[in-house]
Amino acid sequence: MVEEHMKSSRRRFLGTGAAFAVGLAGGDPSPVSGDSRSFLENELPIKAESLSLRDRAIAKGLFFGAAVDAPILRADSRFRSAIEADCGMLVPGNALKWNWTQTVGGDHPPDFTLAESIYAYAKRHGLKMRGHTLVWHNSIPSWVGRALIDTPGFNSAASILVKHVNEFVSAWKGRLEHWDVVNEPLSSGKDFYWRDILGEQYIDLAFHAAKEADPKAKLVLNQDLLELDDSYQRTLRRRFLSLLERLLRRGVPVEAVGIEGHLFGHLGIDDRELDAFFGEIEGMGLEVLITELDVWDGGMRGDSATRDLNSASLVKRFLDVSLSHKNCIGILAWTLTDLHSWYHHTPDKWRRDGVPNRAGLLDENYLRKPIWYAVASAIDSAVMR
Ligand code: G3I
């Protein structure tokens, strides 16, 4: 059944023959000519069609997984089949965020019902799970915001933060492979209480508390907008490397870096610069995880077949650079299927023509898209870990 599904998906794309000559900003993006058949066969060669992304990854000493939301996992059996077909690792897209665990206002023990349901599913299917995310300015419960105003000052903020990290990490001790301890520290978010009150020290406090609570979970610093060839992201890459240097110099137990990989289809990649960036991280002795891979096609021109091929090309280039570094240990898709895409409930990311974004590896009918082939091909050609 799954096999037939996959064959029809490949046939569908190999049969479209759509032209995809579209200019992209930045870098030297390909493809620039040809058709989908030759693109998939020549640019994205893969090993046996029947191999899952999980097994391709395992064969290279990597992992492959995806983000899941508990209600979708519960309600959609096709989503579960897609997870079981391709994934070896799950990450709750929302269920482990602080604000998602607050069923009553105020400082009460977190309610992990949603995350536990994902974990139970993962266990039943022999999948691993990682934690996302302990400290993020977009997931602060409202009672915390009020407490920080009512009892201002460094000590009160530090104690709320450390208690939270300790409570979450202790509750999941021994069950999660990694924790995204601090998420998007370089974001320009308005509600950045921790940075405003504690300065950069909030990162130190969070990592030390996490290490103490679960010495075995890999501790990750996760950041978006580090991949593409534009001036904002170029600056962010430099700032991110400086931040890492400062943290490591202070003995903060950062063990890995999460490069989110929310790619924008209308931007390109500067392979050499990206490679140098990965090289710097490798030189610091840190591992890298691609934590949230998908492609926003809202800024791209062309029909959906054209956009899909260009998105696939971008993913391939990004992953080829990433995986050429042996310290890159795995990939997680944030949008596994276009049917359940976070872009659908994010109005400021909607396409102007009203057509839904096609960010995922599978389409809305769970058929493999060129992005799936790009991931498969990049993993197949990765160096062995
Ligand atoms: O559950 C309600 C649903 O009942 C309602 O119909 C729907 C209508 O808007 O909203 C649903 O809740 C949404 C929820 O995602 C579940 O889909 C929230 O409004 C929405 O704010 C929430 O967005 C999440 C966002 O983080 C904010 O926490 C996205 O799912 C999630 O994919 C996104 O993930 C982040 C990573 O954590 C960090 N990196 C960037 C990434 C994308 O923004």
Short mmCIF file of C-alpha atoms and ligand atoms in Angstrom, two decimals:
data_model
loop_
_atom_site.label_atom_id
_atom_site.label_comp_id
_atom_site.label_asym_id
_atom_site.label_seq_id
_atom_site.Cartn_x
_atom_site.Cartn_y
_atom_site.Cartn_z
CA MET A 1 0.00 0.00 0.00
CA VAL A 2 2.74 2.42 1.06
CA GLU A 3 4.91 1.12 -1.79
CA GLU A 4 2.17 1.72 -4.38
CA HIS A 5 1.56 5.15 -2.92
CA MET A 6 5.23 6.01 -3.36
CA LYS A 7 5.44 4.70 -6.90
CA SER A 8 2.43 6.71 -8.00
CA SER A 9 3.93 9.80 -6.39
CA ARG A 10 7.23 9.43 -8.27
CA ARG A 11 5.33 8.66 -11.51
CA ARG A 12 3.28 11.76 -11.00
CA PHE A 13 6.31 14.01 -10.72
CA LEU A 14 8.31 12.24 -13.38
CA GLY A 15 5.35 12.56 -15.66
CA THR A 16 4.62 16.27 -15.30
CA GLY A 17 7.37 17.45 -17.61
CA ALA A 18 6.80 20.98 -16.31
CA ALA A 19 9.30 23.63 -17.29
CA PHE A 20 10.88 25.34 -14.31
CA ALA A 21 12.98 28.19 -15.55
CA VAL A 22 12.61 30.68 -12.72
CA GLY A 23 15.13 33.21 -11.54
CA LEU A 24 15.90 33.24 -7.85
CA ALA A 25 17.53 36.04 -5.93
CA GLY A 26 20.99 35.54 -4.51
CA GLY A 27 23.63 32.84 -5.03
CA ASP A 28 23.56 30.76 -8.16
CA PRO A 29 20.39 28.82 -7.75
CA SER A 30 19.56 25.86 -9.89
CA PRO A 31 17.64 24.51 -11.66
CA VAL A 32 17.50 27.03 -14.48
CA SER A 33 16.40 24.83 -17.33
CA GLY A 34 15.14 21.38 -18.16
CA ASP A 35 12.05 19.59 -16.95
CA SER A 36 10.93 17.83 -13.81
CA ARG A 37 11.75 14.40 -15.17
CA SER A 38 15.39 15.14 -15.85
CA PHE A 39 15.63 17.22 -12.69
CA LEU A 40 14.45 14.43 -10.43
CA GLU A 41 16.46 11.77 -12.24
CA ASN A 42 19.66 13.74 -12.77
CA GLU A 43 19.79 16.30 -9.97
CA LEU A 44 18.18 14.26 -7.24
CA PRO A 45 19.30 10.68 -7.83
CA ILE A 46 18.18 8.39 -5.04
CA LYS A 47 18.81 4.81 -3.99
CA ALA A 48 15.92 2.33 -4.10
CA GLU A 49 12.57 4.09 -4.24
CA SER A 50 11.25 1.90 -1.42
CA LEU A 51 13.81 3.09 1.15
CA SER A 52 12.40 5.39 3.82
CA LEU A 53 14.13 8.60 4.87
CA ARG A 54 14.64 6.99 8.27
CA ASP A 55 16.52 4.01 6.81
CA ARG A 56 18.54 6.13 4.40
CA ALA A 57 19.58 8.28 7.37
CA ILE A 58 20.40 5.32 9.60
CA ALA A 59 22.61 3.90 6.83
CA LYS A 60 24.70 7.09 7.09
CA GLY A 61 24.75 7.30 10.88
CA LEU A 62 22.17 10.11 10.83
CA PHE A 63 18.59 10.40 12.04
CA PHE A 64 15.53 11.69 10.23
CA GLY A 65 12.34 12.83 11.91
CA ALA A 66 9.52 15.34 11.96
CA ALA A 67 7.53 17.72 14.12
CA VAL A 68 4.09 16.53 15.24
CA ASP A 69 1.12 18.13 16.93
CA ALA A 70 -0.83 15.87 19.28
CA PRO A 71 -4.33 16.59 17.90
CA ILE A 72 -3.21 15.86 14.34
CA LEU A 73 -1.43 12.70 15.39
CA ARG A 74 -4.60 11.55 17.13
CA ALA A 75 -7.05 12.47 14.38
CA ASP A 76 -5.28 11.70 11.10
CA SER A 77 -4.37 8.09 10.39
CA ARG A 78 -2.68 9.07 7.11
CA PHE A 79 -0.42 11.41 9.09
CA ARG A 80 0.46 8.53 11.39
CA SER A 81 1.23 6.30 8.38
CA ALA A 82 3.51 8.99 6.95
CA ILE A 83 5.34 9.30 10.28
CA GLU A 84 5.69 5.55 10.59
CA ALA A 85 6.92 5.30 6.99
CA ASP A 86 9.70 7.88 7.19
CA CYS A 87 10.58 8.93 10.74
CA GLY A 88 12.92 7.68 13.42
CA MET A 89 12.59 10.75 15.68
CA LEU A 90 9.67 12.96 16.70
CA VAL A 91 9.61 16.43 18.12
CA PRO A 92 6.42 17.95 19.55
CA GLY A 93 5.84 21.07 17.46
CA ASN A 94 4.09 22.80 20.36
CA ALA A 95 3.24 20.42 23.21
CA LEU A 96 6.42 21.02 25.21
CA LYS A 97 6.28 24.80 24.96
CA TRP A 98 5.78 26.39 28.36
CA ASN A 99 2.53 28.17 27.49
CA TRP A 100 1.06 24.95 26.06
CA THR A 101 1.41 23.16 29.41
CA GLN A 102 -0.51 25.74 31.43
CA THR A 103 -4.06 24.59 32.00
CA VAL A 104 -4.60 26.88 34.97
CA GLY A 105 -3.24 30.38 35.41
CA GLY A 106 -0.42 30.97 37.86
CA ASP A 107 2.56 28.96 39.00
CA HIS A 108 1.19 25.39 38.96
CA PRO A 109 2.87 22.17 37.86
CA PRO A 110 2.86 21.84 34.06
CA ASP A 111 0.31 19.61 32.37
CA PHE A 112 2.18 17.34 29.95
CA THR A 113 -0.85 15.41 28.69
CA LEU A 114 -0.28 16.36 25.04
CA ALA A 115 3.45 15.71 25.09
CA GLU A 116 2.91 12.43 26.95
CA SER A 117 0.50 11.27 24.23
CA ILE A 118 3.16 11.95 21.59
CA TYR A 119 5.76 10.16 23.70
CA ALA A 120 3.50 7.12 24.19
CA TYR A 121 2.96 6.96 20.42
CA ALA A 122 6.71 7.29 19.79
CA LYS A 123 7.45 4.47 22.24
CA ARG A 124 4.83 2.20 20.64
CA HIS A 125 6.51 2.65 17.27
CA GLY A 126 10.12 2.52 18.39
CA LEU A 127 10.71 6.21 17.64
CA LYS A 128 12.90 8.58 19.62
CA MET A 129 11.75 11.98 20.81
CA ARG A 130 13.42 15.33 21.36
CA GLY A 131 12.30 18.33 23.37
CA HIS A 132 11.32 21.72 21.93
CA THR A 133 11.65 24.20 23.60
CA LEU A 134 12.40 25.38 27.15
CA VAL A 135 13.07 29.09 26.76
CA TRP A 136 11.44 31.00 23.92
CA HIS A 137 10.08 34.52 24.01
CA ASN A 138 7.01 33.31 22.04
CA SER A 139 5.98 30.70 24.58
CA ILE A 140 6.01 32.55 27.88
CA PRO A 141 2.79 31.98 29.86
CA SER A 142 0.89 35.16 30.65
CA TRP A 143 1.27 34.65 34.44
CA VAL A 144 5.06 34.80 34.01
CA GLY A 145 4.81 38.12 32.22
CA ARG A 146 2.70 39.46 35.09
CA ALA A 147 5.07 38.05 37.74
CA LEU A 148 8.05 39.71 36.09
CA ILE A 149 6.26 43.04 36.26
CA ASP A 150 4.92 42.56 39.81
CA THR A 151 8.29 41.43 41.22
CA PRO A 152 10.89 43.10 39.05
CA GLY A 153 14.62 42.50 39.16
CA PHE A 154 17.33 40.03 38.22
CA ASN A 155 16.88 37.58 41.09
CA SER A 156 13.17 37.10 40.73
CA ALA A 157 13.41 36.59 36.94
CA ALA A 158 16.37 34.22 37.32
CA SER A 159 14.56 32.12 39.89
CA ILE A 160 11.40 31.80 37.72
CA LEU A 161 13.51 30.79 34.73
CA VAL A 162 15.67 28.24 36.55
CA LYS A 163 12.66 26.70 38.32
CA HIS A 164 10.89 26.29 34.98
CA VAL A 165 13.87 24.66 33.25
CA ASN A 166 14.50 22.37 36.19
CA GLU A 167 10.83 21.34 36.40
CA PHE A 168 10.53 20.49 32.68
CA VAL A 169 13.88 18.76 32.25
CA SER A 170 13.46 16.73 35.46
CA ALA A 171 9.99 15.61 34.40
CA TRP A 172 11.37 14.25 31.12
CA LYS A 173 14.72 13.04 32.40
CA GLY A 174 16.04 10.02 30.50
CA ARG A 175 13.25 10.10 27.92
CA LEU A 176 14.33 12.78 25.43
CA GLU A 177 17.36 12.66 23.18
CA HIS A 178 17.95 16.41 23.13
CA TRP A 179 16.44 19.62 24.44
CA ASP A 180 16.24 22.90 22.56
CA VAL A 181 17.17 24.77 25.71
CA VAL A 182 17.08 28.28 24.29
CA ASN A 183 15.20 29.04 21.11
CA GLU A 184 15.99 31.89 18.71
CA PRO A 185 18.11 33.99 21.09
CA LEU A 186 18.96 36.40 18.28
CA SER A 187 15.36 37.04 17.38
CA SER A 188 14.14 40.61 17.55
CA GLY A 189 10.96 39.57 19.41
CA LYS A 190 9.23 42.35 21.28
CA ASP A 191 8.40 40.34 24.40
CA PHE A 192 11.97 39.39 25.14
CA TYR A 193 11.66 39.49 28.94
CA TRP A 194 14.66 37.31 29.67
CA ARG A 195 17.15 39.23 27.58
CA ASP A 196 15.77 42.56 28.78
CA ILE A 197 15.97 41.64 32.45
CA LEU A 198 18.85 39.16 32.65
CA GLY A 199 20.94 40.10 29.62
CA GLU A 200 22.74 37.24 27.89
CA GLN A 201 23.06 35.54 31.31
CA TYR A 202 19.59 34.03 30.79
CA ILE A 203 21.17 31.60 28.32
CA ASP A 204 23.84 30.56 30.81
CA LEU A 205 21.26 30.04 33.57
CA ALA A 206 18.99 27.94 31.35
CA PHE A 207 21.77 25.66 30.07
CA HIS A 208 23.31 25.11 33.51
CA ALA A 209 19.89 24.29 34.99
CA ALA A 210 19.13 21.86 32.15
CA LYS A 211 22.51 20.14 32.50
CA GLU A 212 21.98 19.69 36.21
CA ALA A 213 18.50 18.25 35.76
CA ASP A 214 19.40 15.75 33.01
CA PRO A 215 23.13 15.36 32.41
CA LYS A 216 22.52 12.94 29.52
CA ALA A 217 20.15 14.90 27.26
CA LYS A 218 22.01 16.77 24.51
CA LEU A 219 21.61 20.49 25.05
CA VAL A 220 20.89 22.54 21.94
CA LEU A 221 20.89 26.23 21.09
CA ASN A 222 18.31 26.62 18.31
CA GLN A 223 18.26 29.54 15.88
CA ASP A 224 16.38 30.49 12.72
CA LEU A 225 17.43 32.56 9.69
CA LEU A 226 20.99 31.26 9.41
CA GLU A 227 20.90 29.52 6.05
CA LEU A 228 20.35 31.86 3.14
CA ASP A 229 22.23 34.35 1.04
CA ASP A 230 20.90 37.71 2.16
CA SER A 231 22.38 40.48 4.21
CA TYR A 232 20.17 39.97 7.29
CA GLN A 233 21.00 36.28 7.51
CA ARG A 234 24.68 36.94 6.76
CA THR A 235 24.83 39.31 9.74
CA LEU A 236 22.93 36.83 11.90
CA ARG A 237 25.43 34.10 11.07
CA ARG A 238 28.27 36.31 12.30
CA ARG A 239 26.35 37.29 15.44
CA PHE A 240 25.50 33.66 16.10
CA LEU A 241 29.13 32.55 15.89
CA SER A 242 30.14 35.36 18.27
CA LEU A 243 27.42 34.31 20.68
CA LEU A 244 28.61 30.70 20.60
CA GLU A 245 32.18 31.78 21.24
CA ARG A 246 31.14 33.83 24.26
CA LEU A 247 29.01 31.01 25.67
CA LEU A 248 31.72 28.40 25.27
CA ARG A 249 34.32 30.74 26.76
CA ARG A 250 32.08 31.10 29.84
CA GLY A 251 31.74 27.31 30.14
CA VAL A 252 28.05 27.22 29.24
CA PRO A 253 27.18 23.58 28.45
CA VAL A 254 25.94 24.10 24.88
CA GLU A 255 26.54 20.81 23.10
CA ALA A 256 24.85 21.26 19.77
CA VAL A 257 23.44 23.90 17.51
CA GLY A 258 19.99 23.69 15.94
CA ILE A 259 19.90 25.29 12.50
CA GLU A 260 16.19 25.54 11.89
CA GLY A 261 16.16 25.37 8.09
CA HIS A 262 12.93 27.29 7.42
CA LEU A 263 14.11 28.14 3.91
CA PHE A 264 12.62 30.91 1.77
CA GLY A 265 12.23 29.67 -1.78
CA HIS A 266 12.91 33.07 -3.34
CA LEU A 267 16.36 33.36 -1.74
CA GLY A 268 19.49 31.50 -2.74
CA ILE A 269 22.37 29.88 -0.91
CA ASP A 270 25.98 30.93 -0.99
CA ASP A 271 27.47 27.45 -0.73
CA ARG A 272 30.97 28.59 0.16
CA GLU A 273 29.88 31.02 2.85
CA LEU A 274 27.44 28.51 4.35
CA ASP A 275 30.15 25.87 4.28
CA ALA A 276 32.52 28.21 6.13
CA PHE A 277 29.79 28.89 8.71
CA PHE A 278 29.31 25.16 9.33
CA GLY A 279 33.10 24.80 9.46
CA GLU A 280 33.31 27.42 12.24
CA ILE A 281 30.72 25.55 14.31
CA GLU A 282 32.52 22.26 13.69
CA GLY A 283 35.77 23.90 14.78
CA MET A 284 34.14 24.79 18.11
CA GLY A 285 33.51 21.10 18.75
CA LEU A 286 29.72 21.44 18.55
CA GLU A 287 27.26 19.14 16.80
CA VAL A 288 24.62 20.46 14.41
CA LEU A 289 21.01 19.39 13.94
CA ILE A 290 18.74 20.64 11.17
CA THR A 291 15.73 21.09 13.40
CA GLU A 292 12.84 22.59 11.41
CA LEU A 293 13.26 21.98 7.68
CA ASP A 294 10.63 23.29 5.25
CA VAL A 295 10.36 25.84 2.42
CA TRP A 296 8.21 28.96 2.31
CA ASP A 297 7.19 29.50 -1.32
CA GLY A 298 5.24 32.72 -0.72
CA GLY A 299 7.89 34.86 -2.43
CA MET A 300 8.35 32.59 -5.43
CA ARG A 301 6.97 33.00 -8.91
CA GLY A 302 5.74 30.22 -11.19
CA ASP A 303 3.13 27.49 -10.94
CA SER A 304 3.16 24.93 -8.16
CA ALA A 305 5.22 22.38 -10.13
CA THR A 306 7.82 25.03 -10.84
CA ARG A 307 7.91 26.18 -7.24
CA ASP A 308 8.19 22.61 -5.97
CA LEU A 309 11.22 21.96 -8.14
CA ASN A 310 12.94 25.15 -7.12
CA SER A 311 12.21 24.44 -3.46
CA ALA A 312 13.69 20.98 -3.90
CA SER A 313 16.79 22.43 -5.51
CA LEU A 314 17.24 24.81 -2.58
CA VAL A 315 16.80 22.02 -0.02
CA LYS A 316 19.33 19.86 -1.84
CA ARG A 317 21.94 22.62 -1.84
CA PHE A 318 21.30 23.43 1.79
CA LEU A 319 21.49 19.81 2.92
CA ASP A 320 24.50 19.01 0.75
CA VAL A 321 26.47 21.71 2.55
CA SER A 322 25.08 20.75 5.98
CA LEU A 323 25.70 17.03 5.62
CA SER A 324 29.19 17.45 4.20
CA HIS A 325 30.11 18.24 7.82
CA LYS A 326 30.28 15.09 9.90
CA ASN A 327 29.19 16.95 13.02
CA CYS A 328 25.72 17.37 11.46
CA ILE A 329 23.86 14.46 13.02
CA GLY A 330 20.30 14.61 11.76
CA ILE A 331 17.37 16.32 10.10
CA LEU A 332 13.82 17.05 11.23
CA ALA A 333 11.09 18.26 8.89
CA TRP A 334 8.85 20.90 10.46
CA THR A 335 6.24 20.53 7.69
CA LEU A 336 6.03 16.86 6.80
CA THR A 337 2.87 17.32 4.72
CA ASP A 338 1.30 20.38 3.11
CA LEU A 339 -2.00 19.23 4.61
CA HIS A 340 -0.88 20.17 8.12
CA SER A 341 1.37 23.15 7.62
CA TRP A 342 1.96 25.82 10.27
CA TYR A 343 1.92 28.32 7.40
CA HIS A 344 -1.84 27.75 7.02
CA HIS A 345 -2.50 29.38 10.41
CA THR A 346 0.12 32.10 9.98
CA PRO A 347 -1.67 34.82 7.95
CA ASP A 348 1.38 37.05 7.52
CA LYS A 349 3.03 34.21 5.58
CA TRP A 350 0.09 33.53 3.23
CA ARG A 351 0.73 33.80 -0.50
CA ARG A 352 -0.72 36.91 -2.12
CA ASP A 353 -2.50 34.82 -4.78
CA GLY A 354 -4.38 32.97 -2.03
CA VAL A 355 -2.89 29.59 -2.99
CA PRO A 356 -1.76 27.62 0.07
CA ASN A 357 1.96 27.41 0.75
CA ARG A 358 3.67 24.19 -0.29
CA ALA A 359 6.31 23.96 2.43
CA GLY A 360 6.28 20.22 3.04
CA LEU A 361 8.00 17.04 1.87
CA LEU A 362 4.64 15.44 1.04
CA ASP A 363 1.68 17.11 -0.63
CA GLU A 364 -1.82 17.48 0.82
CA ASN A 365 -2.61 13.92 -0.38
CA TYR A 366 0.53 12.54 1.25
CA LEU A 367 2.28 12.02 -2.10
CA ARG A 368 6.00 12.62 -2.20
CA LYS A 369 7.01 16.01 -3.54
CA PRO A 370 10.37 16.98 -5.09
CA ILE A 371 11.45 18.20 -1.63
CA TRP A 372 11.14 14.62 -0.36
CA TYR A 373 13.46 13.51 -3.17
CA ALA A 374 15.85 16.33 -2.35
CA VAL A 375 16.11 15.15 1.27
CA ALA A 376 16.49 11.51 0.16
CA SER A 377 19.14 12.40 -2.39
CA ALA A 378 21.12 14.60 0.03
CA ILE A 379 21.10 11.87 2.67
CA ASP A 380 22.09 9.21 0.11
CA SER A 381 25.09 11.26 -0.97
CA ALA A 382 26.14 12.28 2.56
CA VAL A 383 29.45 11.15 3.95
CA MET A 384 29.20 8.26 6.39
CA ARG A 385 29.31 9.22 10.08
O1 G3I B 1 -5.03 24.95 18.16
C1 G3I B 1 -5.57 26.12 17.55
C2 G3I B 1 -6.72 25.75 16.67
O2 G3I B 1 -7.74 25.26 17.50
C3 G3I B 1 -7.19 26.98 15.89
O3 G3I B 1 -8.19 26.60 15.00
C4 G3I B 1 -6.02 27.56 15.10
C5 G3I B 1 -6.43 28.83 14.35
O4 G3I B 1 -5.41 29.79 14.33
O5 G3I B 1 -4.99 27.89 15.99
C6 G3I B 1 -4.49 26.71 16.65
O6 G3I B 1 -3.39 27.01 17.44
C7 G3I B 1 -2.22 27.37 16.75
C8 G3I B 1 -1.14 26.37 17.02
O7 G3I B 1 0.07 26.77 16.44
C9 G3I B 1 -1.48 24.94 16.58
O8 G3I B 1 -1.59 24.81 15.23
C10 G3I B 1 -1.78 28.76 17.25
O9 G3I B 1 -2.74 29.71 16.88
C11 G3I B 1 -0.45 29.12 16.70
O10 G3I B 1 0.04 30.30 17.29
C12 G3I B 1 0.57 28.01 16.94
O11 G3I B 1 1.69 28.34 16.18
C13 G3I B 1 2.87 27.62 16.42
C14 G3I B 1 4.02 28.62 16.55
O12 G3I B 1 5.27 27.95 16.58
C15 G3I B 1 3.89 29.45 17.83
O13 G3I B 1 4.05 28.65 18.97
C16 G3I B 1 3.10 26.69 15.22
O14 G3I B 1 2.15 25.64 15.22
C17 G3I B 1 4.50 26.08 15.28
O15 G3I B 1 4.73 25.37 14.10
C18 G3I B 1 5.52 27.21 15.40
O16 G3I B 1 6.80 26.61 15.47
C19 G3I B 1 7.91 27.51 15.54
C20 G3I B 1 8.96 26.82 16.39
O17 G3I B 1 8.42 26.52 17.66
C21 G3I B 1 10.21 27.71 16.54
N1 G3I B 1 10.71 28.07 15.24
C22 G3I B 1 9.77 28.67 14.31
C23 G3I B 1 8.54 27.78 14.15
C24 G3I B 1 7.56 28.38 13.17
O18 G3I B 1 7.04 29.58 13.66
#
